[in-house]
């Protein structure tokens, strides 16, 4: 004889939403869903996805071209007057190089030079801005956008990457009190962190 039910059958435990997952669980789930990342660190769609398949086909086609560009770039790099100083390259040659694309592993160096960061760099200034107290409302806005920033990028799926993003946004808010923080700065900062690879 089967046992009598005195009420509805027990419900299975609800599936955890992305917000309920611990950081490690979230990273595990993300990595299980997309085990491959492209050259920029973004998750590649799973097999069978039409867009993902066309992206992979393009990546294979582009591989030989990228290798030629890398060799040309490194030959040009060896001719620099001083290491990492891309401002010494004639404007027309630099413009052509930038239009063709700087290899991902060298973008931080080129951007740093072309944007004049070395001349504007003040040792210790970043840490000073980071150590300043920031108003709670701005901190809350920054925290709210951290998980929204490139959620399918390898760097921002872990605490260390989001920590770097948080630090740069807080330092910027202290550096520019008239702006503080606004939506969109997280994506600009995220892109810069992907290119420069550290805060």
PDB file of C-alpha atoms in Angstrom:
ATOM      1  CA  UNK A   1       0.000   0.000   0.000  1.00  0.00           C
ATOM      2  CA  UNK A   2       1.380   3.442  -0.953  1.00  0.00           C
ATOM      3  CA  UNK A   3       1.744   6.136   1.690  1.00  0.00           C
ATOM      4  CA  UNK A   4      -1.009   8.731   1.837  1.00  0.00           C
ATOM      5  CA  UNK A   5      -0.125  12.254   0.849  1.00  0.00           C
ATOM      6  CA  UNK A   6      -1.311  14.845   3.320  1.00  0.00           C
ATOM      7  CA  UNK A   7      -0.443  17.803   1.102  1.00  0.00           C
ATOM      8  CA  UNK A   8       1.174  18.703  -2.166  1.00  0.00           C
ATOM      9  CA  UNK A   9       4.454  16.978  -2.990  1.00  0.00           C
ATOM     10  CA  UNK A  10       7.525  18.836  -1.777  1.00  0.00           C
ATOM     11  CA  UNK A  11       8.960  21.283  -4.268  1.00  0.00           C
ATOM     12  CA  UNK A  12      12.525  20.876  -5.425  1.00  0.00           C
ATOM     13  CA  UNK A  13      14.831  23.594  -4.149  1.00  0.00           C
ATOM     14  CA  UNK A  14      14.723  26.612  -6.464  1.00  0.00           C
ATOM     15  CA  UNK A  15      17.604  27.027  -8.880  1.00  0.00           C
ATOM     16  CA  UNK A  16      19.991  29.696  -7.747  1.00  0.00           C
ATOM     17  CA  UNK A  17      19.830  32.921  -9.694  1.00  0.00           C
ATOM     18  CA  UNK A  18      23.049  34.625 -10.779  1.00  0.00           C
ATOM     19  CA  UNK A  19      22.715  37.019  -7.817  1.00  0.00           C
ATOM     20  CA  UNK A  20      22.436  34.161  -5.287  1.00  0.00           C
ATOM     21  CA  UNK A  21      25.595  32.417  -6.438  1.00  0.00           C
ATOM     22  CA  UNK A  22      28.797  32.810  -4.511  1.00  0.00           C
ATOM     23  CA  UNK A  23      31.637  34.221  -6.535  1.00  0.00           C
ATOM     24  CA  UNK A  24      33.284  30.826  -6.983  1.00  0.00           C
ATOM     25  CA  UNK A  25      29.985  29.173  -7.963  1.00  0.00           C
ATOM     26  CA  UNK A  26      29.331  31.938 -10.489  1.00  0.00           C
ATOM     27  CA  UNK A  27      32.768  31.566 -12.011  1.00  0.00           C
ATOM     28  CA  UNK A  28      32.395  27.779 -12.162  1.00  0.00           C
ATOM     29  CA  UNK A  29      28.999  28.078 -13.846  1.00  0.00           C
ATOM     30  CA  UNK A  30      30.305  30.640 -16.319  1.00  0.00           C
ATOM     31  CA  UNK A  31      33.336  28.561 -17.185  1.00  0.00           C
ATOM     32  CA  UNK A  32      31.182  25.446 -17.597  1.00  0.00           C
ATOM     33  CA  UNK A  33      28.832  27.312 -19.927  1.00  0.00           C
ATOM     34  CA  UNK A  34      31.630  28.829 -22.016  1.00  0.00           C
ATOM     35  CA  UNK A  35      34.919  27.020 -21.769  1.00  0.00           C
ATOM     36  CA  UNK A  36      36.448  29.006 -24.611  1.00  0.00           C
ATOM     37  CA  UNK A  37      37.395  32.668 -24.671  1.00  0.00           C
ATOM     38  CA  UNK A  38      38.437  34.727 -27.668  1.00  0.00           C
ATOM     39  CA  UNK A  39      41.704  36.630 -27.979  1.00  0.00           C
ATOM     40  CA  UNK A  40      40.129  39.588 -26.151  1.00  0.00           C
ATOM     41  CA  UNK A  41      38.959  37.489 -23.184  1.00  0.00           C
ATOM     42  CA  UNK A  42      35.244  37.354 -24.013  1.00  0.00           C
ATOM     43  CA  UNK A  43      33.337  34.082 -23.781  1.00  0.00           C
ATOM     44  CA  UNK A  44      32.854  32.313 -27.096  1.00  0.00           C
ATOM     45  CA  UNK A  45      29.283  31.101 -27.712  1.00  0.00           C
ATOM     46  CA  UNK A  46      28.799  27.325 -27.334  1.00  0.00           C
ATOM     47  CA  UNK A  47      29.103  24.956 -30.299  1.00  0.00           C
ATOM     48  CA  UNK A  48      26.069  24.965 -32.535  1.00  0.00           C
ATOM     49  CA  UNK A  49      25.448  28.699 -32.126  1.00  0.00           C
ATOM     50  CA  UNK A  50      25.424  30.180 -35.663  1.00  0.00           C
ATOM     51  CA  UNK A  51      27.049  33.434 -34.594  1.00  0.00           C
ATOM     52  CA  UNK A  52      29.689  31.561 -32.624  1.00  0.00           C
ATOM     53  CA  UNK A  53      30.484  29.317 -35.587  1.00  0.00           C
ATOM     54  CA  UNK A  54      30.904  32.269 -37.952  1.00  0.00           C
ATOM     55  CA  UNK A  55      33.122  33.981 -35.354  1.00  0.00           C
ATOM     56  CA  UNK A  56      35.336  30.898 -35.117  1.00  0.00           C
ATOM     57  CA  UNK A  57      35.567  30.665 -38.914  1.00  0.00           C
ATOM     58  CA  UNK A  58      36.599  34.326 -39.079  1.00  0.00           C
ATOM     59  CA  UNK A  59      39.184  33.817 -36.322  1.00  0.00           C
ATOM     60  CA  UNK A  60      40.756  30.929 -38.281  1.00  0.00           C
ATOM     61  CA  UNK A  61      40.815  32.993 -41.469  1.00  0.00           C
ATOM     62  CA  UNK A  62      42.300  35.985 -39.650  1.00  0.00           C
ATOM     63  CA  UNK A  63      44.988  33.984 -37.826  1.00  0.00           C
ATOM     64  CA  UNK A  64      47.517  34.088 -40.691  1.00  0.00           C
ATOM     65  CA  UNK A  65      46.879  37.781 -41.273  1.00  0.00           C
ATOM     66  CA  UNK A  66      47.334  38.518 -37.563  1.00  0.00           C
ATOM     67  CA  UNK A  67      50.656  36.680 -37.536  1.00  0.00           C
ATOM     68  CA  UNK A  68      51.934  38.784 -40.470  1.00  0.00           C
ATOM     69  CA  UNK A  69      50.784  41.955 -38.710  1.00  0.00           C
ATOM     70  CA  UNK A  70      52.526  40.904 -35.507  1.00  0.00           C
ATOM     71  CA  UNK A  71      55.825  40.332 -37.349  1.00  0.00           C
ATOM     72  CA  UNK A  72      55.547  43.714 -39.114  1.00  0.00           C
ATOM     73  CA  UNK A  73      54.647  45.397 -35.836  1.00  0.00           C
ATOM     74  CA  UNK A  74      57.596  43.872 -33.978  1.00  0.00           C
ATOM     75  CA  UNK A  75      59.976  44.874 -36.792  1.00  0.00           C
ATOM     76  CA  UNK A  76      58.679  48.447 -36.475  1.00  0.00           C
ATOM     77  CA  UNK A  77      58.984  48.232 -32.690  1.00  0.00           C
ATOM     78  CA  UNK A  78      62.688  47.315 -32.895  1.00  0.00           C
ATOM     79  CA  UNK A  79      63.297  50.544 -34.859  1.00  0.00           C
ATOM     80  CA  UNK A  80      61.902  52.818 -32.123  1.00  0.00           C
ATOM     81  CA  UNK A  81      64.326  55.466 -30.874  1.00  0.00           C
ATOM     82  CA  UNK A  82      63.574  54.482 -27.289  1.00  0.00           C
ATOM     83  CA  UNK A  83      61.647  51.391 -26.097  1.00  0.00           C
ATOM     84  CA  UNK A  84      57.899  51.987 -25.941  1.00  0.00           C
ATOM     85  CA  UNK A  85      58.074  55.549 -27.348  1.00  0.00           C
ATOM     86  CA  UNK A  86      55.653  55.429 -30.252  1.00  0.00           C
ATOM     87  CA  UNK A  87      55.542  59.230 -30.480  1.00  0.00           C
ATOM     88  CA  UNK A  88      58.874  59.102 -32.350  1.00  0.00           C
ATOM     89  CA  UNK A  89      57.221  57.253 -35.275  1.00  0.00           C
ATOM     90  CA  UNK A  90      56.264  59.574 -38.181  1.00  0.00           C
ATOM     91  CA  UNK A  91      52.560  60.467 -37.991  1.00  0.00           C
ATOM     92  CA  UNK A  92      51.665  58.892 -41.335  1.00  0.00           C
ATOM     93  CA  UNK A  93      53.343  55.581 -40.397  1.00  0.00           C
ATOM     94  CA  UNK A  94      51.736  55.609 -36.940  1.00  0.00           C
ATOM     95  CA  UNK A  95      48.317  56.343 -38.437  1.00  0.00           C
ATOM     96  CA  UNK A  96      48.698  53.433 -40.879  1.00  0.00           C
ATOM     97  CA  UNK A  97      49.803  51.134 -38.067  1.00  0.00           C
ATOM     98  CA  UNK A  98      46.839  52.103 -35.875  1.00  0.00           C
ATOM     99  CA  UNK A  99      44.345  51.725 -38.719  1.00  0.00           C
ATOM    100  CA  UNK A 100      45.584  48.220 -39.495  1.00  0.00           C
ATOM    101  CA  UNK A 101      45.342  47.287 -35.841  1.00  0.00           C
ATOM    102  CA  UNK A 102      47.853  46.918 -33.060  1.00  0.00           C
ATOM    103  CA  UNK A 103      48.340  43.300 -31.928  1.00  0.00           C
ATOM    104  CA  UNK A 104      46.406  42.757 -28.667  1.00  0.00           C
ATOM    105  CA  UNK A 105      49.511  41.964 -26.619  1.00  0.00           C
ATOM    106  CA  UNK A 106      51.039  45.364 -27.524  1.00  0.00           C
ATOM    107  CA  UNK A 107      47.979  47.637 -27.324  1.00  0.00           C
ATOM    108  CA  UNK A 108      48.615  48.781 -23.769  1.00  0.00           C
ATOM    109  CA  UNK A 109      52.138  49.907 -24.638  1.00  0.00           C
ATOM    110  CA  UNK A 110      51.030  51.773 -27.782  1.00  0.00           C
ATOM    111  CA  UNK A 111      48.010  53.421 -26.140  1.00  0.00           C
ATOM    112  CA  UNK A 112      50.132  54.457 -23.139  1.00  0.00           C
ATOM    113  CA  UNK A 113      52.629  56.162 -25.448  1.00  0.00           C
ATOM    114  CA  UNK A 114      50.237  57.689 -27.986  1.00  0.00           C
ATOM    115  CA  UNK A 115      47.939  59.094 -25.282  1.00  0.00           C
ATOM    116  CA  UNK A 116      50.912  60.740 -23.567  1.00  0.00           C
ATOM    117  CA  UNK A 117      50.383  58.901 -20.286  1.00  0.00           C
ATOM    118  CA  UNK A 118      54.091  58.834 -19.469  1.00  0.00           C
ATOM    119  CA  UNK A 119      54.292  62.638 -19.546  1.00  0.00           C
ATOM    120  CA  UNK A 120      51.158  63.003 -17.392  1.00  0.00           C
ATOM    121  CA  UNK A 121      52.018  60.199 -14.967  1.00  0.00           C
ATOM    122  CA  UNK A 122      52.453  61.456 -11.390  1.00  0.00           C
ATOM    123  CA  UNK A 123      53.906  58.731  -9.142  1.00  0.00           C
ATOM    124  CA  UNK A 124      51.683  58.063  -6.128  1.00  0.00           C
ATOM    125  CA  UNK A 125      48.715  60.128  -7.384  1.00  0.00           C
ATOM    126  CA  UNK A 126      46.544  57.096  -8.149  1.00  0.00           C
ATOM    127  CA  UNK A 127      47.055  55.645  -4.670  1.00  0.00           C
ATOM    128  CA  UNK A 128      46.304  59.046  -3.137  1.00  0.00           C
ATOM    129  CA  UNK A 129      42.957  59.270  -4.955  1.00  0.00           C
ATOM    130  CA  UNK A 130      42.205  55.673  -4.057  1.00  0.00           C
ATOM    131  CA  UNK A 131      42.856  56.286  -0.351  1.00  0.00           C
ATOM    132  CA  UNK A 132      40.506  59.297  -0.174  1.00  0.00           C
ATOM    133  CA  UNK A 133      37.063  58.740   1.333  1.00  0.00           C
ATOM    134  CA  UNK A 134      34.275  58.633  -1.236  1.00  0.00           C
ATOM    135  CA  UNK A 135      30.658  59.459  -0.445  1.00  0.00           C
ATOM    136  CA  UNK A 136      28.436  56.398   0.144  1.00  0.00           C
ATOM    137  CA  UNK A 137      25.993  57.236  -2.675  1.00  0.00           C
ATOM    138  CA  UNK A 138      28.772  57.167  -5.278  1.00  0.00           C
ATOM    139  CA  UNK A 139      30.200  53.958  -3.783  1.00  0.00           C
ATOM    140  CA  UNK A 140      26.754  52.360  -4.038  1.00  0.00           C
ATOM    141  CA  UNK A 141      26.376  53.388  -7.702  1.00  0.00           C
ATOM    142  CA  UNK A 142      29.788  51.931  -8.529  1.00  0.00           C
ATOM    143  CA  UNK A 143      29.029  48.672  -6.689  1.00  0.00           C
ATOM    144  CA  UNK A 144      25.712  48.311  -8.509  1.00  0.00           C
ATOM    145  CA  UNK A 145      27.406  48.483 -11.912  1.00  0.00           C
ATOM    146  CA  UNK A 146      30.364  46.183 -11.211  1.00  0.00           C
ATOM    147  CA  UNK A 147      28.493  42.965 -12.061  1.00  0.00           C
ATOM    148  CA  UNK A 148      26.955  44.607 -15.136  1.00  0.00           C
ATOM    149  CA  UNK A 149      30.334  45.416 -16.659  1.00  0.00           C
ATOM    150  CA  UNK A 150      31.245  42.954 -19.411  1.00  0.00           C
ATOM    151  CA  UNK A 151      29.777  39.948 -17.552  1.00  0.00           C
ATOM    152  CA  UNK A 152      30.975  37.594 -20.298  1.00  0.00           C
ATOM    153  CA  UNK A 153      34.594  38.737 -20.013  1.00  0.00           C
ATOM    154  CA  UNK A 154      37.072  36.502 -18.200  1.00  0.00           C
ATOM    155  CA  UNK A 155      38.643  39.386 -16.245  1.00  0.00           C
ATOM    156  CA  UNK A 156      35.391  40.653 -14.698  1.00  0.00           C
ATOM    157  CA  UNK A 157      34.021  37.257 -13.695  1.00  0.00           C
ATOM    158  CA  UNK A 158      36.352  37.083 -10.716  1.00  0.00           C
ATOM    159  CA  UNK A 159      36.750  39.274  -7.647  1.00  0.00           C
ATOM    160  CA  UNK A 160      40.241  40.458  -8.597  1.00  0.00           C
ATOM    161  CA  UNK A 161      39.078  41.907 -11.926  1.00  0.00           C
ATOM    162  CA  UNK A 162      36.033  43.574 -10.382  1.00  0.00           C
ATOM    163  CA  UNK A 163      38.284  44.874  -7.592  1.00  0.00           C
ATOM    164  CA  UNK A 164      40.540  46.589 -10.134  1.00  0.00           C
ATOM    165  CA  UNK A 165      37.476  48.084 -11.825  1.00  0.00           C
ATOM    166  CA  UNK A 166      36.142  49.296  -8.466  1.00  0.00           C
ATOM    167  CA  UNK A 167      39.489  50.867  -7.565  1.00  0.00           C
ATOM    168  CA  UNK A 168      39.859  52.769 -10.829  1.00  0.00           C
ATOM    169  CA  UNK A 169      36.259  54.039 -10.698  1.00  0.00           C
ATOM    170  CA  UNK A 170      36.667  55.213  -7.094  1.00  0.00           C
ATOM    171  CA  UNK A 171      39.995  56.899  -7.838  1.00  0.00           C
ATOM    172  CA  UNK A 172      38.437  58.629 -10.853  1.00  0.00           C
ATOM    173  CA  UNK A 173      35.477  59.820  -8.768  1.00  0.00           C
ATOM    174  CA  UNK A 174      37.889  61.388  -6.274  1.00  0.00           C
ATOM    175  CA  UNK A 175      40.018  62.840  -9.088  1.00  0.00           C
ATOM    176  CA  UNK A 176      37.000  64.414 -10.825  1.00  0.00           C
ATOM    177  CA  UNK A 177      34.521  65.502  -8.121  1.00  0.00           C
ATOM    178  CA  UNK A 178      32.332  67.382 -10.631  1.00  0.00           C
ATOM    179  CA  UNK A 179      31.693  64.123 -12.492  1.00  0.00           C
ATOM    180  CA  UNK A 180      32.082  61.555  -9.678  1.00  0.00           C
ATOM    181  CA  UNK A 181      30.572  58.493 -11.346  1.00  0.00           C
ATOM    182  CA  UNK A 182      27.950  58.016 -14.030  1.00  0.00           C
ATOM    183  CA  UNK A 183      26.692  54.993 -15.908  1.00  0.00           C
ATOM    184  CA  UNK A 184      28.924  54.193 -18.826  1.00  0.00           C
ATOM    185  CA  UNK A 185      32.186  54.993 -17.070  1.00  0.00           C
ATOM    186  CA  UNK A 186      32.283  51.354 -16.000  1.00  0.00           C
ATOM    187  CA  UNK A 187      32.449  50.201 -19.636  1.00  0.00           C
ATOM    188  CA  UNK A 188      35.087  52.777 -20.604  1.00  0.00           C
ATOM    189  CA  UNK A 189      37.162  51.786 -17.582  1.00  0.00           C
ATOM    190  CA  UNK A 190      36.558  48.086 -18.236  1.00  0.00           C
ATOM    191  CA  UNK A 191      37.821  48.434 -21.795  1.00  0.00           C
ATOM    192  CA  UNK A 192      40.936  50.258 -20.589  1.00  0.00           C
ATOM    193  CA  UNK A 193      41.575  47.531 -18.010  1.00  0.00           C
ATOM    194  CA  UNK A 194      41.262  44.869 -20.702  1.00  0.00           C
ATOM    195  CA  UNK A 195      43.804  46.696 -22.871  1.00  0.00           C
ATOM    196  CA  UNK A 196      46.238  47.759 -20.135  1.00  0.00           C
ATOM    197  CA  UNK A 197      45.705  44.523 -18.155  1.00  0.00           C
ATOM    198  CA  UNK A 198      46.179  46.155 -14.743  1.00  0.00           C
ATOM    199  CA  UNK A 199      44.941  49.139 -12.817  1.00  0.00           C
TER     200      UNK A 199
END
